[in-house]
Amino acid sequence: MSQHAIEEFIERCVQLVDRGSLSRTHKAALMRSLLGLQARYDTGLTWFRVHTELLRHGVLVRTAVEEIDDATLRAQALAAEAPGWLKEAQGEVYLQWQDQARVVYCRPDTGHTLPLAEVFGNVLNLAHQADDSALFTDCYGLLVNGWLDETFDAADGIATTLDGLLASDTLRAIRALAAHRGLKPRRGAPEDLAVPRLADSGTSGEIEREMGLRFFLQPKRTPAALRTARDKARRQQVRLRELLPQLVEQHLGTSLRAAGWSAVTLEASHHWQWIRDHDGSRQCLWASYDPTLGELMVQAGLQHARLLAWQQRAATTQLHDLHCVADAATFLGKQVMDSADLGDYGGWVLNPAHSDAVLSAALARLATALPALDAHFFRRMTDQLAGPWFQRSADTWLQLLEHGDDNGVVPPEVIFASPDSVLLVFVFFHLECGEQTRANAHVEQLRQRLAARARPTVWHRQWLAPFLQQWEHGVRTLSMPPVLHPLLLDHLRANGGA
């Protein structure tokens, strides 16, 4: 967040209001409201950079210490050894030395304020009248960004839906003003004040939010055109959701079955999963479509034969039982990573506006790309955990997992998502090799890490703590706890864990 930019923006607005032709009462209400707007952001107060204007309109009050009615506050101000905020005061009170006198500045509790939509409307009108293009654009940018990140909502008179926005006389007037002036982004504007670009907003799959954003960013577009575009987008989304299962089966299902994969029956719609067993390990591939992202998210996972033996169980079809999990796109090769098929969230782009033929071709390209997982993910992970991965120390892997490589990136060869699971895997590796002393050393690391946790997760409480307790009692025939990763944590929380 650009805190200093917000502070400067509020100061410019206060000065603009002070110069404007509004009534004195209206100016005071607008200034109070601007300070209220500033309070929503993590910024410092602007009192003393625009104190003349605030004092002039009674938004800020300056009182000699001797004239303070509140005896407690008066005594505190007289006893203070230096200027500054009086912490025990009710509200924000600042003590200042002026020559030999002491004065306090405070904001009165009373005074009318305006709904936030009206605040923006008033400031934008004043900026337009003053032909202050920079302030107009910054104010409009703050309005749009605040709507986009939900800093503002319906309670402020700024609805979250297209119909709600169109129903507001104030917002329609603001939009008309933007259309009249021409909405030109200001080069170098701070983040919170920069008018966003539609393409960078991340709303492409959220129809209502995208159309709401178009309300602001395309002010010359008629309400009827916006509603028509929204209704069309909804129809396209419904069509894609109806078509997608057929396309997934046609392209992914067929090719995966030919490669030895079996489909897993799932209850959830627009979720697909396939498994394949190989040399005692179980490979897993699953996909899900999220219309708010506009992408088919494809992931890969593995239950390794060696870890299954340590866990003393058979492979399952449950995603939370996986030992390692990865986004499939990471292992599909540079050509795929650099292609337009891959979206901002790492999934396969499916644009509802595209024709059936284009969507079908996109799924066909995904089916063609997926076999790369065999060598780059499944075989690599299987081979690594069979031996080579343990040639590097646990501390080396922990360093990479917690701090990343030279570029700050956690490389895929780390395999596991949790430092505690890395240590557990090494505990059982050393037990398998008959290296009791090394296993004990890693258990001690686990114990210290658990003791240092202020709030252990449900996994730590249900699995790690009991394991450590039994280890302390001399039990060495334990099964390895489930490998910790986000899918397991979500599963545990969904089943009553906090």
Short mmCIF file of C-alpha atoms in Angstrom, two decimals:
data_model
loop_
_atom_site.label_atom_id
_atom_site.label_comp_id
_atom_site.label_asym_id
_atom_site.label_seq_id
_atom_site.Cartn_x
_atom_site.Cartn_y
_atom_site.Cartn_z
CA MET A 1 0.00 0.00 0.00
CA SER A 2 1.24 3.50 -0.85
CA GLN A 3 0.63 5.12 2.56
CA HIS A 4 2.43 8.37 1.85
CA ALA A 5 0.54 8.74 -1.41
CA ILE A 6 -2.77 8.38 0.44
CA GLU A 7 -1.68 11.01 2.97
CA GLU A 8 -0.69 13.42 0.22
CA PHE A 9 -3.91 12.70 -1.66
CA ILE A 10 -6.06 13.54 1.39
CA GLU A 11 -4.08 16.75 1.92
CA ARG A 12 -4.64 17.78 -1.71
CA CYS A 13 -8.35 17.03 -1.33
CA VAL A 14 -8.64 19.10 1.87
CA GLN A 15 -6.93 22.03 0.16
CA LEU A 16 -9.21 21.64 -2.87
CA VAL A 17 -12.31 21.64 -0.66
CA ASP A 18 -11.06 24.71 1.21
CA ARG A 19 -10.67 26.61 -2.08
CA GLY A 20 -14.00 25.41 -3.48
CA SER A 21 -17.35 27.20 -3.65
CA LEU A 22 -19.26 24.88 -1.30
CA SER A 23 -20.98 26.20 1.80
CA ARG A 24 -18.99 26.32 5.03
CA THR A 25 -21.10 23.53 6.54
CA HIS A 26 -20.64 21.35 3.46
CA LYS A 27 -16.88 21.95 3.46
CA ALA A 28 -16.61 20.91 7.11
CA ALA A 29 -18.63 17.73 6.52
CA LEU A 30 -16.54 16.87 3.47
CA MET A 31 -13.25 17.42 5.32
CA ARG A 32 -14.41 15.23 8.21
CA SER A 33 -15.38 12.56 5.71
CA LEU A 34 -12.01 12.77 3.98
CA LEU A 35 -10.26 12.15 7.31
CA GLY A 36 -12.61 9.21 7.81
CA LEU A 37 -11.61 7.89 4.38
CA GLN A 38 -7.95 8.24 5.31
CA ALA A 39 -8.56 6.27 8.52
CA ARG A 40 -9.38 3.20 6.41
CA TYR A 41 -5.79 3.06 5.29
CA ASP A 42 -2.69 2.46 7.39
CA THR A 43 -1.39 6.00 7.19
CA GLY A 44 -0.32 8.80 9.47
CA LEU A 45 -2.61 11.72 10.24
CA THR A 46 -2.42 14.81 8.03
CA TRP A 47 -3.51 17.29 10.69
CA PHE A 48 -0.36 19.37 10.79
CA ARG A 49 0.21 19.65 7.07
CA VAL A 50 -3.27 21.08 6.49
CA HIS A 51 -4.02 22.32 10.00
CA THR A 52 -4.86 25.82 8.78
CA GLU A 53 -7.68 24.53 6.59
CA LEU A 54 -8.95 22.09 9.22
CA LEU A 55 -8.93 24.76 11.94
CA ARG A 56 -10.67 27.24 9.64
CA HIS A 57 -13.66 24.92 9.25
CA GLY A 58 -13.82 23.59 12.80
CA VAL A 59 -12.76 20.08 11.82
CA LEU A 60 -9.74 20.50 14.07
CA VAL A 61 -9.82 22.51 17.30
CA ARG A 62 -6.87 24.17 19.05
CA THR A 63 -7.23 24.90 22.76
CA ALA A 64 -4.85 26.42 25.29
CA VAL A 65 -4.10 23.87 28.01
CA GLU A 66 -5.38 26.20 30.72
CA GLU A 67 -8.76 26.38 28.98
CA ILE A 68 -9.34 22.61 28.74
CA ASP A 69 -12.58 21.69 30.51
CA ASP A 70 -11.55 18.08 31.20
CA ALA A 71 -9.54 18.25 34.43
CA THR A 72 -7.78 14.93 33.82
CA LEU A 73 -6.71 15.90 30.31
CA ARG A 74 -5.64 19.34 31.51
CA ALA A 75 -3.48 17.82 34.24
CA GLN A 76 -1.91 15.35 31.83
CA ALA A 77 -1.10 18.11 29.35
CA LEU A 78 0.46 20.27 32.06
CA ALA A 79 2.53 17.36 33.38
CA ALA A 80 3.84 16.26 29.97
CA GLU A 81 7.59 16.64 29.53
CA ALA A 82 7.52 16.93 25.74
CA PRO A 83 5.09 17.57 22.88
CA GLY A 84 3.29 14.55 21.45
CA TRP A 85 0.16 12.44 21.52
CA LEU A 86 -1.59 12.25 24.87
CA LYS A 87 -2.12 8.50 25.10
CA GLU A 88 -4.58 8.49 27.96
CA ALA A 89 -6.87 11.01 26.32
CA GLN A 90 -10.26 10.16 24.87
CA GLY A 91 -9.75 10.17 21.11
CA GLU A 92 -6.74 11.64 19.31
CA VAL A 93 -5.25 14.60 21.16
CA TYR A 94 -1.89 16.16 20.32
CA LEU A 95 0.03 18.44 22.69
CA GLN A 96 2.23 21.15 21.17
CA TRP A 97 4.51 23.85 22.54
CA GLN A 98 3.89 27.33 21.09
CA ASP A 99 6.47 29.75 22.46
CA GLN A 100 5.89 29.59 26.22
CA ALA A 101 2.35 28.26 25.92
CA ARG A 102 0.99 24.75 25.62
CA VAL A 103 -1.91 23.97 23.29
CA VAL A 104 -3.73 20.79 22.35
CA TYR A 105 -5.20 19.86 18.99
CA CYS A 106 -8.16 17.51 18.78
CA ARG A 107 -11.07 16.61 16.53
CA PRO A 108 -14.51 17.28 18.02
CA ASP A 109 -16.72 14.21 18.36
CA THR A 110 -19.65 16.05 16.82
CA GLY A 111 -20.12 17.02 13.21
CA HIS A 112 -21.90 15.80 10.12
CA THR A 113 -20.19 13.43 7.67
CA LEU A 114 -21.15 12.28 4.17
CA PRO A 115 -21.63 8.80 2.68
CA LEU A 116 -18.43 7.72 0.98
CA ALA A 117 -19.97 7.67 -2.50
CA GLU A 118 -20.90 11.34 -2.02
CA VAL A 119 -17.39 12.13 -0.80
CA PHE A 120 -15.94 10.83 -4.05
CA GLY A 121 -18.65 12.59 -6.04
CA ASN A 122 -17.95 15.93 -4.35
CA VAL A 123 -14.18 15.73 -4.68
CA LEU A 124 -14.36 14.65 -8.32
CA ASN A 125 -16.73 17.52 -9.10
CA LEU A 126 -14.42 20.02 -7.41
CA ALA A 127 -11.37 18.60 -9.22
CA HIS A 128 -13.27 18.84 -12.51
CA GLN A 129 -14.26 22.46 -11.82
CA ALA A 130 -10.65 23.29 -10.95
CA ASP A 131 -9.46 21.37 -14.02
CA ASP A 132 -7.06 19.43 -11.77
CA SER A 133 -6.62 16.39 -13.98
CA ALA A 134 -4.05 14.71 -11.73
CA LEU A 135 -6.26 14.91 -8.65
CA PHE A 136 -9.33 13.85 -10.62
CA THR A 137 -7.55 10.77 -11.96
CA ASP A 138 -6.07 9.88 -8.56
CA CYS A 139 -9.45 10.19 -6.87
CA TYR A 140 -11.09 8.03 -9.52
CA GLY A 141 -8.28 5.49 -9.20
CA LEU A 142 -8.74 5.28 -5.43
CA LEU A 143 -12.48 4.78 -5.88
CA VAL A 144 -12.00 1.95 -8.39
CA ASN A 145 -9.23 0.24 -6.42
CA GLY A 146 -11.21 0.52 -3.19
CA TRP A 147 -14.19 -1.09 -4.91
CA LEU A 148 -11.99 -3.77 -6.44
CA ASP A 149 -10.28 -4.79 -3.18
CA GLU A 150 -13.54 -4.41 -1.21
CA THR A 151 -12.28 -1.59 1.01
CA PHE A 152 -15.60 0.04 0.06
CA ASP A 153 -18.94 -1.73 -0.10
CA ALA A 154 -22.70 -1.23 -0.21
CA ALA A 155 -22.71 0.29 3.28
CA ASP A 156 -20.68 3.16 1.81
CA GLY A 157 -23.15 3.63 -1.03
CA ILE A 158 -20.81 1.74 -3.38
CA ALA A 159 -22.53 -1.50 -4.37
CA THR A 160 -20.66 -4.69 -5.23
CA THR A 161 -22.87 -5.67 -8.18
CA LEU A 162 -23.43 -4.12 -11.59
CA ASP A 163 -27.14 -3.57 -10.94
CA GLY A 164 -26.33 -1.92 -7.61
CA LEU A 165 -23.78 0.39 -9.21
CA LEU A 166 -26.20 1.34 -11.98
CA ALA A 167 -28.91 2.07 -9.40
CA SER A 168 -26.79 4.75 -7.71
CA ASP A 169 -27.44 8.29 -8.95
CA THR A 170 -24.16 9.42 -7.37
CA LEU A 171 -22.05 6.75 -9.05
CA ARG A 172 -23.75 7.26 -12.40
CA ALA A 173 -22.97 10.97 -12.15
CA ILE A 174 -19.33 10.17 -11.31
CA ARG A 175 -19.18 7.84 -14.29
CA ALA A 176 -20.67 10.49 -16.59
CA LEU A 177 -18.06 12.97 -15.41
CA ALA A 178 -15.28 10.46 -16.17
CA ALA A 179 -16.77 9.87 -19.62
CA HIS A 180 -16.88 13.62 -20.25
CA ARG A 181 -13.27 14.21 -19.24
CA GLY A 182 -11.86 11.04 -20.78
CA LEU A 183 -10.30 8.52 -18.44
CA LYS A 184 -6.54 8.64 -19.00
CA PRO A 185 -4.36 6.75 -16.47
CA ARG A 186 -1.70 8.96 -14.90
CA ARG A 187 1.81 7.75 -15.61
CA GLY A 188 3.74 6.97 -12.43
CA ALA A 189 0.69 7.11 -10.16
CA PRO A 190 1.12 5.27 -6.83
CA GLU A 191 -0.44 1.81 -6.57
CA ASP A 192 -3.60 2.74 -4.65
CA LEU A 193 -4.28 5.74 -6.87
CA ALA A 194 -3.47 4.22 -10.25
CA VAL A 195 -6.53 3.52 -12.39
CA PRO A 196 -6.31 -0.27 -12.94
CA ARG A 197 -6.26 -1.93 -16.34
CA LEU A 198 -9.07 -4.38 -17.01
CA ALA A 199 -6.60 -6.97 -18.31
CA ASP A 200 -4.58 -6.85 -15.06
CA SER A 201 -7.51 -6.95 -12.64
CA GLY A 202 -7.82 -10.72 -12.26
CA THR A 203 -11.61 -10.56 -12.61
CA SER A 204 -11.94 -12.31 -15.98
CA GLY A 205 -13.72 -15.36 -14.55
CA GLU A 206 -15.89 -13.45 -12.09
CA ILE A 207 -18.63 -12.11 -14.30
CA GLU A 208 -20.30 -9.78 -11.80
CA ARG A 209 -16.99 -8.28 -10.68
CA GLU A 210 -15.71 -7.91 -14.22
CA MET A 211 -18.88 -6.10 -15.28
CA GLY A 212 -18.72 -3.92 -12.19
CA LEU A 213 -15.17 -3.01 -13.09
CA ARG A 214 -16.24 -2.25 -16.65
CA PHE A 215 -18.84 0.12 -15.15
CA PHE A 216 -15.94 2.21 -13.86
CA LEU A 217 -13.32 1.67 -16.56
CA GLN A 218 -15.61 1.98 -19.58
CA PRO A 219 -17.67 5.03 -18.59
CA LYS A 220 -18.92 5.66 -22.14
CA ARG A 221 -20.51 2.24 -22.36
CA THR A 222 -24.28 2.38 -21.83
CA PRO A 223 -26.01 0.57 -18.95
CA ALA A 224 -27.90 -1.52 -21.51
CA ALA A 225 -24.64 -2.57 -23.16
CA LEU A 226 -23.13 -3.54 -19.81
CA ARG A 227 -26.16 -5.64 -18.88
CA THR A 228 -26.18 -7.28 -22.31
CA ALA A 229 -22.49 -8.15 -21.99
CA ARG A 230 -23.07 -9.58 -18.51
CA ASP A 231 -25.98 -11.75 -19.66
CA LYS A 232 -23.96 -13.00 -22.62
CA ALA A 233 -21.01 -13.86 -20.37
CA ARG A 234 -23.34 -15.80 -18.07
CA ARG A 235 -24.71 -17.81 -20.99
CA GLN A 236 -21.20 -18.55 -22.20
CA GLN A 237 -20.18 -19.70 -18.73
CA VAL A 238 -23.16 -22.05 -18.50
CA ARG A 239 -22.36 -23.43 -21.95
CA LEU A 240 -18.72 -24.09 -20.99
CA ARG A 241 -19.70 -25.85 -17.78
CA GLU A 242 -22.07 -28.10 -19.74
CA LEU A 243 -19.52 -28.79 -22.48
CA LEU A 244 -16.43 -29.31 -20.34
CA PRO A 245 -17.15 -32.85 -18.99
CA GLN A 246 -17.56 -34.05 -22.58
CA LEU A 247 -14.29 -32.41 -23.67
CA VAL A 248 -12.36 -33.75 -20.68
CA GLU A 249 -13.54 -37.29 -21.38
CA GLN A 250 -12.94 -36.95 -25.11
CA HIS A 251 -9.38 -35.67 -24.82
CA LEU A 252 -7.96 -36.38 -21.36
CA GLY A 253 -9.94 -39.47 -20.39
CA THR A 254 -9.30 -41.29 -23.66
CA SER A 255 -5.56 -40.58 -23.82
CA LEU A 256 -4.99 -41.34 -20.13
CA ARG A 257 -6.78 -44.69 -20.35
CA ALA A 258 -4.58 -45.58 -23.30
CA ALA A 259 -1.55 -44.83 -21.09
CA GLY A 260 -2.74 -47.14 -18.31
CA TRP A 261 -4.60 -44.69 -16.11
CA SER A 262 -7.93 -45.45 -14.39
CA ALA A 263 -10.59 -42.86 -13.62
CA VAL A 264 -11.70 -42.36 -10.02
CA THR A 265 -15.41 -41.67 -9.56
CA LEU A 266 -15.95 -38.33 -7.80
CA GLU A 267 -19.15 -36.76 -6.47
CA ALA A 268 -18.09 -33.16 -7.03
CA SER A 269 -18.94 -31.71 -10.42
CA HIS A 270 -16.15 -30.43 -12.65
CA HIS A 271 -13.57 -32.44 -10.74
CA TRP A 272 -11.72 -35.35 -12.37
CA GLN A 273 -9.14 -37.79 -11.03
CA TRP A 274 -7.07 -40.63 -12.46
CA ILE A 275 -4.66 -43.11 -10.83
CA ARG A 276 -2.00 -45.47 -12.11
CA ASP A 277 0.01 -48.02 -10.11
CA HIS A 278 3.66 -48.61 -10.95
CA ASP A 279 6.19 -50.75 -9.02
CA GLY A 280 4.29 -50.43 -5.75
CA SER A 281 3.81 -46.67 -6.03
CA ARG A 282 0.57 -44.97 -6.99
CA GLN A 283 0.57 -42.03 -9.38
CA CYS A 284 -2.28 -39.56 -9.25
CA LEU A 285 -3.49 -36.90 -11.65
CA TRP A 286 -6.47 -34.65 -11.01
CA ALA A 287 -8.11 -31.62 -12.54
CA SER A 288 -10.74 -29.13 -11.46
CA TYR A 289 -12.42 -26.23 -13.20
CA ASP A 290 -12.97 -23.00 -11.31
CA PRO A 291 -15.03 -20.50 -13.34
CA THR A 292 -13.81 -17.62 -11.17
CA LEU A 293 -10.27 -18.36 -12.36
CA GLY A 294 -11.20 -19.31 -15.90
CA GLU A 295 -8.68 -22.14 -15.82
CA LEU A 296 -8.63 -25.94 -15.58
CA MET A 297 -6.29 -26.57 -12.66
CA VAL A 298 -4.26 -29.74 -13.23
CA GLN A 299 -2.16 -31.28 -10.46
CA ALA A 300 -0.04 -34.37 -10.01
CA GLY A 301 0.81 -36.40 -6.93
CA LEU A 302 2.49 -39.59 -5.81
CA GLN A 303 2.19 -42.19 -3.07
CA HIS A 304 5.66 -43.73 -3.05
CA ALA A 305 6.16 -47.44 -2.34
CA ARG A 306 8.93 -46.77 0.18
CA LEU A 307 6.87 -44.32 2.21
CA LEU A 308 3.81 -46.56 2.03
CA ALA A 309 5.90 -49.29 3.68
CA TRP A 310 6.97 -46.87 6.41
CA GLN A 311 3.34 -45.87 6.91
CA GLN A 312 2.36 -49.55 7.01
CA ARG A 313 -0.59 -49.04 4.65
CA ALA A 314 -1.76 -49.59 1.10
CA ALA A 315 -2.19 -46.84 -1.48
CA THR A 316 -5.54 -45.05 -1.56
CA THR A 317 -7.39 -42.77 -3.95
CA GLN A 318 -7.59 -39.96 -1.38
CA LEU A 319 -5.68 -36.82 -2.31
CA HIS A 320 -4.85 -36.09 1.32
CA ASP A 321 -2.91 -39.39 1.47
CA LEU A 322 -0.44 -38.28 -1.21
CA HIS A 323 3.23 -37.99 -0.30
CA CYS A 324 4.10 -35.24 -2.76
CA VAL A 325 1.91 -32.81 -4.66
CA ALA A 326 2.73 -30.44 -7.52
CA ASP A 327 1.13 -28.23 -10.15
CA ALA A 328 1.36 -30.24 -13.34
CA ALA A 329 2.30 -27.21 -15.45
CA THR A 330 5.66 -26.94 -13.67
CA PHE A 331 6.74 -30.22 -15.25
CA LEU A 332 5.28 -29.88 -18.75
CA GLY A 333 8.31 -28.15 -20.24
CA LYS A 334 9.34 -24.61 -21.14
CA GLN A 335 7.29 -24.51 -24.32
CA VAL A 336 4.08 -25.07 -22.35
CA MET A 337 5.15 -22.71 -19.56
CA ASP A 338 5.70 -19.93 -22.11
CA SER A 339 2.51 -20.60 -24.09
CA ALA A 340 -0.80 -18.75 -24.01
CA ASP A 341 -2.45 -21.98 -22.84
CA LEU A 342 -1.09 -21.46 -19.34
CA GLY A 343 -3.00 -18.92 -17.26
CA ASP A 344 -2.07 -16.56 -14.45
CA TYR A 345 -2.92 -19.18 -11.81
CA GLY A 346 -0.94 -22.01 -13.40
CA GLY A 347 -3.93 -23.74 -14.95
CA TRP A 348 -5.04 -24.42 -18.53
CA VAL A 349 -6.91 -21.40 -19.89
CA LEU A 350 -10.51 -22.05 -20.94
CA ASN A 351 -12.21 -18.91 -22.21
CA PRO A 352 -16.02 -19.23 -22.18
CA ALA A 353 -16.19 -16.82 -25.12
CA HIS A 354 -14.29 -19.24 -27.34
CA SER A 355 -16.07 -21.57 -29.74
CA ASP A 356 -16.53 -25.29 -29.12
CA ALA A 357 -13.80 -26.02 -31.66
CA VAL A 358 -11.28 -23.70 -29.97
CA LEU A 359 -12.04 -25.15 -26.52
CA SER A 360 -11.72 -28.67 -27.90
CA ALA A 361 -8.35 -27.81 -29.43
CA ALA A 362 -7.15 -26.42 -26.08
CA LEU A 363 -8.00 -29.69 -24.30
CA ALA A 364 -6.34 -31.64 -27.11
CA ARG A 365 -3.11 -29.66 -26.55
CA LEU A 366 -3.30 -30.41 -22.83
CA ALA A 367 -3.71 -34.13 -23.54
CA THR A 368 -0.65 -33.98 -25.79
CA ALA A 369 1.40 -32.22 -23.10
CA LEU A 370 0.54 -34.46 -20.12
CA PRO A 371 2.81 -37.43 -21.03
CA ALA A 372 5.77 -35.18 -20.15
CA LEU A 373 4.80 -35.78 -16.51
CA ASP A 374 5.93 -39.40 -16.78
CA ALA A 375 9.61 -38.51 -17.09
CA HIS A 376 9.73 -35.10 -15.45
CA PHE A 377 7.58 -35.77 -12.40
CA PHE A 378 6.49 -39.34 -11.71
CA ARG A 379 9.69 -41.13 -12.72
CA ARG A 380 11.93 -38.45 -11.24
CA MET A 381 10.17 -38.42 -7.86
CA THR A 382 9.98 -42.22 -7.73
CA ASP A 383 13.67 -42.63 -8.54
CA GLN A 384 14.78 -39.89 -6.14
CA LEU A 385 12.95 -41.32 -3.13
CA ALA A 386 14.32 -44.76 -3.93
CA GLY A 387 17.76 -43.54 -2.87
CA PRO A 388 19.47 -40.45 -4.37
CA TRP A 389 17.31 -37.94 -2.49
CA PHE A 390 18.72 -39.15 0.85
CA GLN A 391 22.31 -38.54 -0.23
CA ARG A 392 21.82 -34.90 0.72
CA SER A 393 21.34 -34.13 4.41
CA ALA A 394 18.04 -33.24 6.01
CA ASP A 395 19.48 -29.84 6.95
CA THR A 396 20.27 -29.13 3.28
CA TRP A 397 16.68 -29.86 2.28
CA LEU A 398 15.34 -27.82 5.20
CA GLN A 399 17.46 -24.86 4.14
CA LEU A 400 16.11 -25.08 0.59
CA LEU A 401 12.53 -25.51 1.77
CA GLU A 402 12.56 -22.65 4.24
CA HIS A 403 14.78 -20.17 2.38
CA GLY A 404 14.78 -21.25 -1.27
CA ASP A 405 17.72 -21.39 -3.66
CA ASP A 406 19.92 -18.47 -4.72
CA ASN A 407 16.87 -16.91 -6.38
CA GLY A 408 14.66 -17.42 -3.33
CA VAL A 409 12.69 -20.15 -5.11
CA VAL A 410 11.97 -23.56 -3.58
CA PRO A 411 13.09 -26.04 -6.28
CA PRO A 412 10.78 -28.97 -7.12
CA GLU A 413 13.40 -31.53 -6.10
CA VAL A 414 12.72 -30.64 -2.45
CA ILE A 415 9.62 -32.86 -2.97
CA PHE A 416 7.94 -32.24 0.40
CA ALA A 417 5.94 -29.20 1.48
CA SER A 418 6.65 -29.33 5.22
CA PRO A 419 9.97 -29.23 7.14
CA ASP A 420 8.48 -31.59 9.72
CA SER A 421 7.67 -34.14 7.02
CA VAL A 422 11.22 -33.85 5.68
CA LEU A 423 12.53 -34.72 9.14
CA LEU A 424 10.06 -37.58 9.57
CA VAL A 425 11.08 -39.09 6.24
CA PHE A 426 14.71 -38.99 7.35
CA VAL A 427 13.80 -40.57 10.70
CA PHE A 428 12.32 -43.58 8.92
CA PHE A 429 15.11 -43.71 6.35
CA HIS A 430 17.69 -44.00 9.13
CA LEU A 431 15.57 -46.58 10.95
CA GLU A 432 15.44 -48.60 7.74
CA CYS A 433 19.24 -48.37 7.52
CA GLY A 434 19.69 -49.33 11.18
CA GLU A 435 21.06 -45.89 12.06
CA GLN A 436 19.32 -45.34 15.40
CA THR A 437 21.52 -42.43 16.51
CA ARG A 438 20.76 -40.39 13.39
CA ALA A 439 17.05 -41.18 13.70
CA ASN A 440 17.11 -39.97 17.31
CA ALA A 441 18.80 -36.72 16.26
CA HIS A 442 16.02 -35.94 13.79
CA VAL A 443 13.35 -36.83 16.35
CA GLU A 444 14.96 -34.34 18.70
CA GLN A 445 14.77 -31.70 15.95
CA LEU A 446 11.07 -32.47 15.57
CA ARG A 447 10.53 -32.19 19.31
CA GLN A 448 12.27 -28.80 19.44
CA ARG A 449 10.31 -27.51 16.47
CA LEU A 450 7.02 -28.59 18.03
CA ALA A 451 7.91 -26.96 21.36
CA ALA A 452 8.70 -23.70 19.56
CA ARG A 453 5.29 -23.58 17.85
CA ALA A 454 2.96 -21.04 19.45
CA ARG A 455 -0.09 -22.63 17.77
CA PRO A 456 0.42 -26.21 16.57
CA THR A 457 -1.79 -27.24 13.66
CA VAL A 458 -4.30 -30.07 13.86
CA TRP A 459 -1.68 -32.31 12.17
CA HIS A 460 0.84 -31.55 14.89
CA ARG A 461 -1.71 -32.31 17.60
CA GLN A 462 -3.24 -35.43 16.06
CA TRP A 463 -0.17 -37.01 14.49
CA LEU A 464 3.21 -35.56 15.41
CA ALA A 465 2.73 -35.12 19.16
CA PRO A 466 1.47 -38.73 19.72
CA PHE A 467 4.33 -40.04 17.55
CA LEU A 468 6.92 -38.18 19.63
CA GLN A 469 5.32 -39.35 22.87
CA GLN A 470 5.46 -43.00 21.83
CA TRP A 471 9.02 -42.57 20.61
CA GLU A 472 9.99 -41.20 24.00
CA HIS A 473 8.54 -44.36 25.56
CA GLY A 474 10.86 -46.46 23.44
CA VAL A 475 8.42 -47.60 20.74
CA ARG A 476 10.24 -48.05 17.42
CA THR A 477 7.67 -50.03 15.41
CA LEU A 478 5.59 -46.94 14.75
CA SER A 479 4.07 -46.13 11.39
CA MET A 480 5.12 -42.85 9.83
CA PRO A 481 2.49 -40.09 10.23
CA PRO A 482 0.77 -38.75 7.09
CA VAL A 483 2.93 -36.42 5.03
CA LEU A 484 1.91 -32.83 5.71
CA HIS A 485 0.83 -30.67 2.79
CA PRO A 486 -2.07 -28.24 2.17
CA LEU A 487 -4.45 -30.96 0.92
CA LEU A 488 -4.02 -32.96 4.13
CA LEU A 489 -4.37 -29.89 6.32
CA ASP A 490 -7.58 -28.91 4.52
CA HIS A 491 -8.90 -32.46 5.00
CA LEU A 492 -8.13 -32.48 8.72
CA ARG A 493 -9.72 -29.08 9.25
CA ALA A 494 -12.81 -30.09 7.28
CA ASN A 495 -13.20 -33.08 9.56
CA GLY A 496 -13.28 -31.23 12.84
CA GLY A 497 -9.70 -30.08 13.28
CA ALA A 498 -8.99 -26.44 14.05
#
